[in-house]
């Protein structure tokens, strides 16, 4: 059974990548021209979102360099420890809504330090997969299309990140703890 899953996972992406242009060609869609038009649109979108990306990167750098992240972790770490939650995963819960790359780097550090099969490694991996980079998404995508009022999306996004964070910890503690 496991060998079939490995075969399916190894071939699924190449098959999808080959299937889409072949299907489009059978439907008489000009595949290459459509690709070039999309690339042109993507380039102009990239130019439009650069200011939003720079602003987000500066905000993340200030948050980490100011010591606010360490203060928050120190303040809530003992509470999490009393619940049986490793306090090492708290920075990941705080970083994940802000930055995908920063949270992935932190997850990599946790896995390197504690191992992929440790409780901390499993919780970190599950958090990485069950939450999103909410503030990044709102900044970049809303900025790209000109949406100025995203307060409801922000509330729902951050709420879903909190739920994902708590659910990831709970599931890992139940299954692996």
mmCIF file with all atom_site columns, N, CA, C and O in Angstrom, residues 76-108:
data_model
loop_
_atom_site.group_PDB
_atom_site.id
_atom_site.type_symbol
_atom_site.label_atom_id
_atom_site.label_alt_id
_atom_site.label_comp_id
_atom_site.label_asym_id
_atom_site.label_entity_id
_atom_site.label_seq_id
_atom_site.pdbx_PDB_ins_code
_atom_site.Cartn_x
_atom_site.Cartn_y
_atom_site.Cartn_z
_atom_site.occupancy
_atom_site.B_iso_or_equiv
_atom_site.pdbx_formal_charge
_atom_site.auth_seq_id
_atom_site.auth_comp_id
_atom_site.auth_asym_id
_atom_site.auth_atom_id
_atom_site.pdbx_PDB_model_num
ATOM 1   N N  . UNK A 1 76  ? 4.481  34.236 27.793 1.00 0.00 ? 76  UNK A N  1
ATOM 2   C CA . UNK A 1 76  ? 3.469  33.177 27.709 1.00 0.00 ? 76  UNK A CA 1
ATOM 3   C C  . UNK A 1 76  ? 4.054  31.774 27.778 1.00 0.00 ? 76  UNK A C  1
ATOM 4   O O  . UNK A 1 76  ? 3.295  30.809 27.837 1.00 0.00 ? 76  UNK A O  1
ATOM 5   N N  . UNK A 1 77  ? 5.381  31.662 27.765 1.00 0.00 ? 77  UNK A N  1
ATOM 6   C CA . UNK A 1 77  ? 6.011  30.338 27.745 1.00 0.00 ? 77  UNK A CA 1
ATOM 7   C C  . UNK A 1 77  ? 5.672  29.472 28.936 1.00 0.00 ? 77  UNK A C  1
ATOM 8   O O  . UNK A 1 77  ? 5.405  28.277 28.796 1.00 0.00 ? 77  UNK A O  1
ATOM 9   N N  . UNK A 1 78  ? 5.678  30.044 30.130 1.00 0.00 ? 78  UNK A N  1
ATOM 10  C CA . UNK A 1 78  ? 5.395  29.241 31.320 1.00 0.00 ? 78  UNK A CA 1
ATOM 11  C C  . UNK A 1 78  ? 3.938  28.759 31.341 1.00 0.00 ? 78  UNK A C  1
ATOM 12  O O  . UNK A 1 78  ? 3.651  27.645 31.807 1.00 0.00 ? 78  UNK A O  1
ATOM 13  N N  . UNK A 1 79  ? 3.032  29.573 30.831 1.00 0.00 ? 79  UNK A N  1
ATOM 14  C CA . UNK A 1 79  ? 1.633  29.162 30.753 1.00 0.00 ? 79  UNK A CA 1
ATOM 15  C C  . UNK A 1 79  ? 1.477  27.959 29.820 1.00 0.00 ? 79  UNK A C  1
ATOM 16  O O  . UNK A 1 79  ? 0.776  26.997 30.139 1.00 0.00 ? 79  UNK A O  1
ATOM 17  N N  . UNK A 1 80  ? 2.142  28.021 28.661 1.00 0.00 ? 80  UNK A N  1
ATOM 18  C CA . UNK A 1 80  ? 2.073  26.906 27.724 1.00 0.00 ? 80  UNK A CA 1
ATOM 19  C C  . UNK A 1 80  ? 2.689  25.646 28.319 1.00 0.00 ? 80  UNK A C  1
ATOM 20  O O  . UNK A 1 80  ? 2.149  24.543 28.137 1.00 0.00 ? 80  UNK A O  1
ATOM 21  N N  . UNK A 1 81  ? 3.817  25.797 29.016 1.00 0.00 ? 81  UNK A N  1
ATOM 22  C CA . UNK A 1 81  ? 4.463  24.643 29.643 1.00 0.00 ? 81  UNK A CA 1
ATOM 23  C C  . UNK A 1 81  ? 3.521  23.964 30.639 1.00 0.00 ? 81  UNK A C  1
ATOM 24  O O  . UNK A 1 81  ? 3.511  22.753 30.751 1.00 0.00 ? 81  UNK A O  1
ATOM 25  N N  . UNK A 1 82  ? 2.741  24.768 31.370 1.00 0.00 ? 82  UNK A N  1
ATOM 26  C CA . UNK A 1 82  ? 1.808  24.182 32.341 1.00 0.00 ? 82  UNK A CA 1
ATOM 27  C C  . UNK A 1 82  ? 0.705  23.377 31.666 1.00 0.00 ? 82  UNK A C  1
ATOM 28  O O  . UNK A 1 82  ? 0.123  22.481 32.263 1.00 0.00 ? 82  UNK A O  1
ATOM 29  N N  . UNK A 1 83  ? 0.422  23.677 30.400 1.00 0.00 ? 83  UNK A N  1
ATOM 30  C CA . UNK A 1 83  ? -0.580 22.928 29.639 1.00 0.00 ? 83  UNK A CA 1
ATOM 31  C C  . UNK A 1 83  ? 0.018  21.720 28.921 1.00 0.00 ? 83  UNK A C  1
ATOM 32  O O  . UNK A 1 83  ? -0.701 20.987 28.240 1.00 0.00 ? 83  UNK A O  1
ATOM 33  N N  . UNK A 1 84  ? 1.330  21.551 29.035 1.00 0.00 ? 84  UNK A N  1
ATOM 34  C CA . UNK A 1 84  ? 1.991  20.444 28.356 1.00 0.00 ? 84  UNK A CA 1
ATOM 35  C C  . UNK A 1 84  ? 2.407  20.752 26.941 1.00 0.00 ? 84  UNK A C  1
ATOM 36  O O  . UNK A 1 84  ? 2.776  19.859 26.181 1.00 0.00 ? 84  UNK A O  1
ATOM 37  N N  . UNK A 1 85  ? 2.350  22.033 26.559 1.00 0.00 ? 85  UNK A N  1
ATOM 38  C CA . UNK A 1 85  ? 2.718  22.469 25.210 1.00 0.00 ? 85  UNK A CA 1
ATOM 39  C C  . UNK A 1 85  ? 4.158  22.968 25.248 1.00 0.00 ? 85  UNK A C  1
ATOM 40  O O  . UNK A 1 85  ? 4.489  23.821 26.074 1.00 0.00 ? 85  UNK A O  1
ATOM 41  N N  . UNK A 1 86  ? 5.013  22.466 24.382 1.00 0.00 ? 86  UNK A N  1
ATOM 42  C CA . UNK A 1 86  ? 6.382  22.965 24.354 1.00 0.00 ? 86  UNK A CA 1
ATOM 43  C C  . UNK A 1 86  ? 6.412  24.441 23.955 1.00 0.00 ? 86  UNK A C  1
ATOM 44  O O  . UNK A 1 86  ? 5.858  24.820 22.921 1.00 0.00 ? 86  UNK A O  1
ATOM 45  N N  . UNK A 1 87  ? 7.052  25.262 24.769 1.00 0.00 ? 87  UNK A N  1
ATOM 46  C CA . UNK A 1 87  ? 7.069  26.702 24.480 1.00 0.00 ? 87  UNK A CA 1
ATOM 47  C C  . UNK A 1 87  ? 7.899  27.032 23.250 1.00 0.00 ? 87  UNK A C  1
ATOM 48  O O  . UNK A 1 87  ? 7.796  28.135 22.709 1.00 0.00 ? 87  UNK A O  1
ATOM 49  N N  . UNK A 1 88  ? 8.693  26.083 22.770 1.00 0.00 ? 88  UNK A N  1
ATOM 50  C CA . UNK A 1 88  ? 9.515  26.322 21.572 1.00 0.00 ? 88  UNK A CA 1
ATOM 51  C C  . UNK A 1 88  ? 8.674  26.560 20.324 1.00 0.00 ? 88  UNK A C  1
ATOM 52  O O  . UNK A 1 88  ? 9.153  27.152 19.362 1.00 0.00 ? 88  UNK A O  1
ATOM 53  N N  . UNK A 1 89  ? 7.424  26.101 20.318 1.00 0.00 ? 89  UNK A N  1
ATOM 54  C CA . UNK A 1 89  ? 6.595  26.267 19.120 1.00 0.00 ? 89  UNK A CA 1
ATOM 55  C C  . UNK A 1 89  ? 5.845  27.601 19.102 1.00 0.00 ? 89  UNK A C  1
ATOM 56  O O  . UNK A 1 89  ? 5.278  27.972 18.082 1.00 0.00 ? 89  UNK A O  1
ATOM 57  N N  . UNK A 1 90  ? 5.848  28.324 20.210 1.00 0.00 ? 90  UNK A N  1
ATOM 58  C CA . UNK A 1 90  ? 5.123  29.592 20.256 1.00 0.00 ? 90  UNK A CA 1
ATOM 59  C C  . UNK A 1 90  ? 5.636  30.618 19.247 1.00 0.00 ? 90  UNK A C  1
ATOM 60  O O  . UNK A 1 90  ? 4.822  31.256 18.562 1.00 0.00 ? 90  UNK A O  1
ATOM 61  N N  . UNK A 1 91  ? 6.958  30.802 19.087 1.00 0.00 ? 91  UNK A N  1
ATOM 62  C CA . UNK A 1 91  ? 7.398  31.757 18.059 1.00 0.00 ? 91  UNK A CA 1
ATOM 63  C C  . UNK A 1 91  ? 6.901  31.404 16.664 1.00 0.00 ? 91  UNK A C  1
ATOM 64  O O  . UNK A 1 91  ? 6.622  32.289 15.858 1.00 0.00 ? 91  UNK A O  1
ATOM 65  N N  . UNK A 1 92  ? 6.751  30.121 16.384 1.00 0.00 ? 92  UNK A N  1
ATOM 66  C CA . UNK A 1 92  ? 6.216  29.714 15.088 1.00 0.00 ? 92  UNK A CA 1
ATOM 67  C C  . UNK A 1 92  ? 4.773  30.176 14.929 1.00 0.00 ? 92  UNK A C  1
ATOM 68  O O  . UNK A 1 92  ? 4.383  30.659 13.865 1.00 0.00 ? 92  UNK A O  1
ATOM 69  N N  . UNK A 1 93  ? 3.991  30.060 15.995 1.00 0.00 ? 93  UNK A N  1
ATOM 70  C CA . UNK A 1 93  ? 2.607  30.532 15.947 1.00 0.00 ? 93  UNK A CA 1
ATOM 71  C C  . UNK A 1 93  ? 2.507  32.031 15.757 1.00 0.00 ? 93  UNK A C  1
ATOM 72  O O  . UNK A 1 93  ? 1.554  32.524 15.171 1.00 0.00 ? 93  UNK A O  1
ATOM 73  N N  . UNK A 1 94  ? 3.500  32.759 16.248 1.00 0.00 ? 94  UNK A N  1
ATOM 74  C CA . UNK A 1 94  ? 3.508  34.218 16.075 1.00 0.00 ? 94  UNK A CA 1
ATOM 75  C C  . UNK A 1 94  ? 4.072  34.628 14.720 1.00 0.00 ? 94  UNK A C  1
ATOM 76  O O  . UNK A 1 94  ? 3.621  35.607 14.126 1.00 0.00 ? 94  UNK A O  1
ATOM 77  N N  . UNK A 1 95  ? 5.045  33.876 14.223 1.00 0.00 ? 95  UNK A N  1
ATOM 78  C CA . UNK A 1 95  ? 5.674  34.225 12.946 1.00 0.00 ? 95  UNK A CA 1
ATOM 79  C C  . UNK A 1 95  ? 4.842  33.804 11.746 1.00 0.00 ? 95  UNK A C  1
ATOM 80  O O  . UNK A 1 95  ? 4.853  34.477 10.719 1.00 0.00 ? 95  UNK A O  1
ATOM 81  N N  . UNK A 1 96  ? 4.143  32.697 11.846 1.00 0.00 ? 96  UNK A N  1
ATOM 82  C CA . UNK A 1 96  ? 3.436  32.136 10.694 1.00 0.00 ? 96  UNK A CA 1
ATOM 83  C C  . UNK A 1 96  ? 2.444  33.112 10.050 1.00 0.00 ? 96  UNK A C  1
ATOM 84  O O  . UNK A 1 96  ? 2.409  33.219 8.830  1.00 0.00 ? 96  UNK A O  1
ATOM 85  N N  . UNK A 1 97  ? 1.622  33.846 10.807 1.00 0.00 ? 97  UNK A N  1
ATOM 86  C CA . UNK A 1 97  ? 0.739  34.800 10.134 1.00 0.00 ? 97  UNK A CA 1
ATOM 87  C C  . UNK A 1 97  ? 1.489  35.950 9.460  1.00 0.00 ? 97  UNK A C  1
ATOM 88  O O  . UNK A 1 97  ? 0.949  36.608 8.580  1.00 0.00 ? 97  UNK A O  1
ATOM 89  N N  . UNK A 1 98  ? 2.728  36.194 9.863  1.00 0.00 ? 98  UNK A N  1
ATOM 90  C CA . UNK A 1 98  ? 3.492  37.312 9.312  1.00 0.00 ? 98  UNK A CA 1
ATOM 91  C C  . UNK A 1 98  ? 4.284  36.945 8.071  1.00 0.00 ? 98  UNK A C  1
ATOM 92  O O  . UNK A 1 98  ? 4.272  37.673 7.083  1.00 0.00 ? 98  UNK A O  1
ATOM 93  N N  . UNK A 1 99  ? 5.006  35.842 8.134  1.00 0.00 ? 99  UNK A N  1
ATOM 94  C CA . UNK A 1 99  ? 5.943  35.527 7.061  1.00 0.00 ? 99  UNK A CA 1
ATOM 95  C C  . UNK A 1 99  ? 6.061  34.025 6.849  1.00 0.00 ? 99  UNK A C  1
ATOM 96  O O  . UNK A 1 99  ? 6.316  33.278 7.799  1.00 0.00 ? 99  UNK A O  1
ATOM 97  N N  . UNK A 1 100 ? 5.908  33.601 5.625  1.00 0.00 ? 100 UNK A N  1
ATOM 98  C CA . UNK A 1 100 ? 6.067  32.191 5.299  1.00 0.00 ? 100 UNK A CA 1
ATOM 99  C C  . UNK A 1 100 ? 7.517  31.756 5.348  1.00 0.00 ? 100 UNK A C  1
ATOM 100 O O  . UNK A 1 100 ? 7.852  30.698 5.877  1.00 0.00 ? 100 UNK A O  1
ATOM 101 N N  . UNK A 1 101 ? 8.407  32.576 4.826  1.00 0.00 ? 101 UNK A N  1
ATOM 102 C CA . UNK A 1 101 ? 9.822  32.233 4.793  1.00 0.00 ? 101 UNK A CA 1
ATOM 103 C C  . UNK A 1 101 ? 10.407 32.218 6.198  1.00 0.00 ? 101 UNK A C  1
ATOM 104 O O  . UNK A 1 101 ? 11.164 31.305 6.556  1.00 0.00 ? 101 UNK A O  1
ATOM 105 N N  . UNK A 1 102 ? 10.072 33.208 7.007  1.00 0.00 ? 102 UNK A N  1
ATOM 106 C CA . UNK A 1 102 ? 10.569 33.251 8.379  1.00 0.00 ? 102 UNK A CA 1
ATOM 107 C C  . UNK A 1 102 ? 10.063 32.089 9.199  1.00 0.00 ? 102 UNK A C  1
ATOM 108 O O  . UNK A 1 102 ? 10.815 31.489 9.987  1.00 0.00 ? 102 UNK A O  1
ATOM 109 N N  . UNK A 1 103 ? 8.803  31.733 9.035  1.00 0.00 ? 103 UNK A N  1
ATOM 110 C CA . UNK A 1 103 ? 8.259  30.610 9.799  1.00 0.00 ? 103 UNK A CA 1
ATOM 111 C C  . UNK A 1 103 ? 8.839  29.283 9.312  1.00 0.00 ? 103 UNK A C  1
ATOM 112 O O  . UNK A 1 103 ? 9.081  28.381 10.105 1.00 0.00 ? 103 UNK A O  1
ATOM 113 N N  . UNK A 1 104 ? 9.092  29.174 8.015  1.00 0.00 ? 104 UNK A N  1
ATOM 114 C CA . UNK A 1 104 ? 9.719  27.963 7.496  1.00 0.00 ? 104 UNK A CA 1
ATOM 115 C C  . UNK A 1 104 ? 11.152 27.832 8.011  1.00 0.00 ? 104 UNK A C  1
ATOM 116 O O  . UNK A 1 104 ? 11.594 26.736 8.381  1.00 0.00 ? 104 UNK A O  1
ATOM 117 N N  . UNK A 1 105 ? 11.860 28.941 8.081  1.00 0.00 ? 105 UNK A N  1
ATOM 118 C CA . UNK A 1 105 ? 13.215 28.919 8.625  1.00 0.00 ? 105 UNK A CA 1
ATOM 119 C C  . UNK A 1 105 ? 13.197 28.514 10.092 1.00 0.00 ? 105 UNK A C  1
ATOM 120 O O  . UNK A 1 105 ? 14.040 27.723 10.540 1.00 0.00 ? 105 UNK A O  1
ATOM 121 N N  . UNK A 1 106 ? 12.247 29.021 10.848 1.00 0.00 ? 106 UNK A N  1
ATOM 122 C CA . UNK A 1 106 ? 12.143 28.660 12.261 1.00 0.00 ? 106 UNK A CA 1
ATOM 123 C C  . UNK A 1 106 ? 11.760 27.183 12.414 1.00 0.00 ? 106 UNK A C  1
ATOM 124 O O  . UNK A 1 106 ? 12.288 26.491 13.282 1.00 0.00 ? 106 UNK A O  1
ATOM 125 N N  . UNK A 1 107 ? 10.854 26.699 11.577 1.00 0.00 ? 107 UNK A N  1
ATOM 126 C CA . UNK A 1 107 ? 10.488 25.277 11.601 1.00 0.00 ? 107 UNK A CA 1
ATOM 127 C C  . UNK A 1 107 ? 11.702 24.418 11.302 1.00 0.00 ? 107 UNK A C  1
ATOM 128 O O  . UNK A 1 107 ? 11.927 23.391 11.952 1.00 0.00 ? 107 UNK A O  1
ATOM 129 N N  . UNK A 1 108 ? 12.492 24.826 10.330 1.00 0.00 ? 108 UNK A N  1
ATOM 130 C CA . UNK A 1 108 ? 13.720 24.094 9.994  1.00 0.00 ? 108 UNK A CA 1
ATOM 131 C C  . UNK A 1 108 ? 14.677 24.054 11.177 1.00 0.00 ? 108 UNK A C  1
ATOM 132 O O  . UNK A 1 108 ? 15.281 23.014 11.460 1.00 0.00 ? 108 UNK A O  1
#
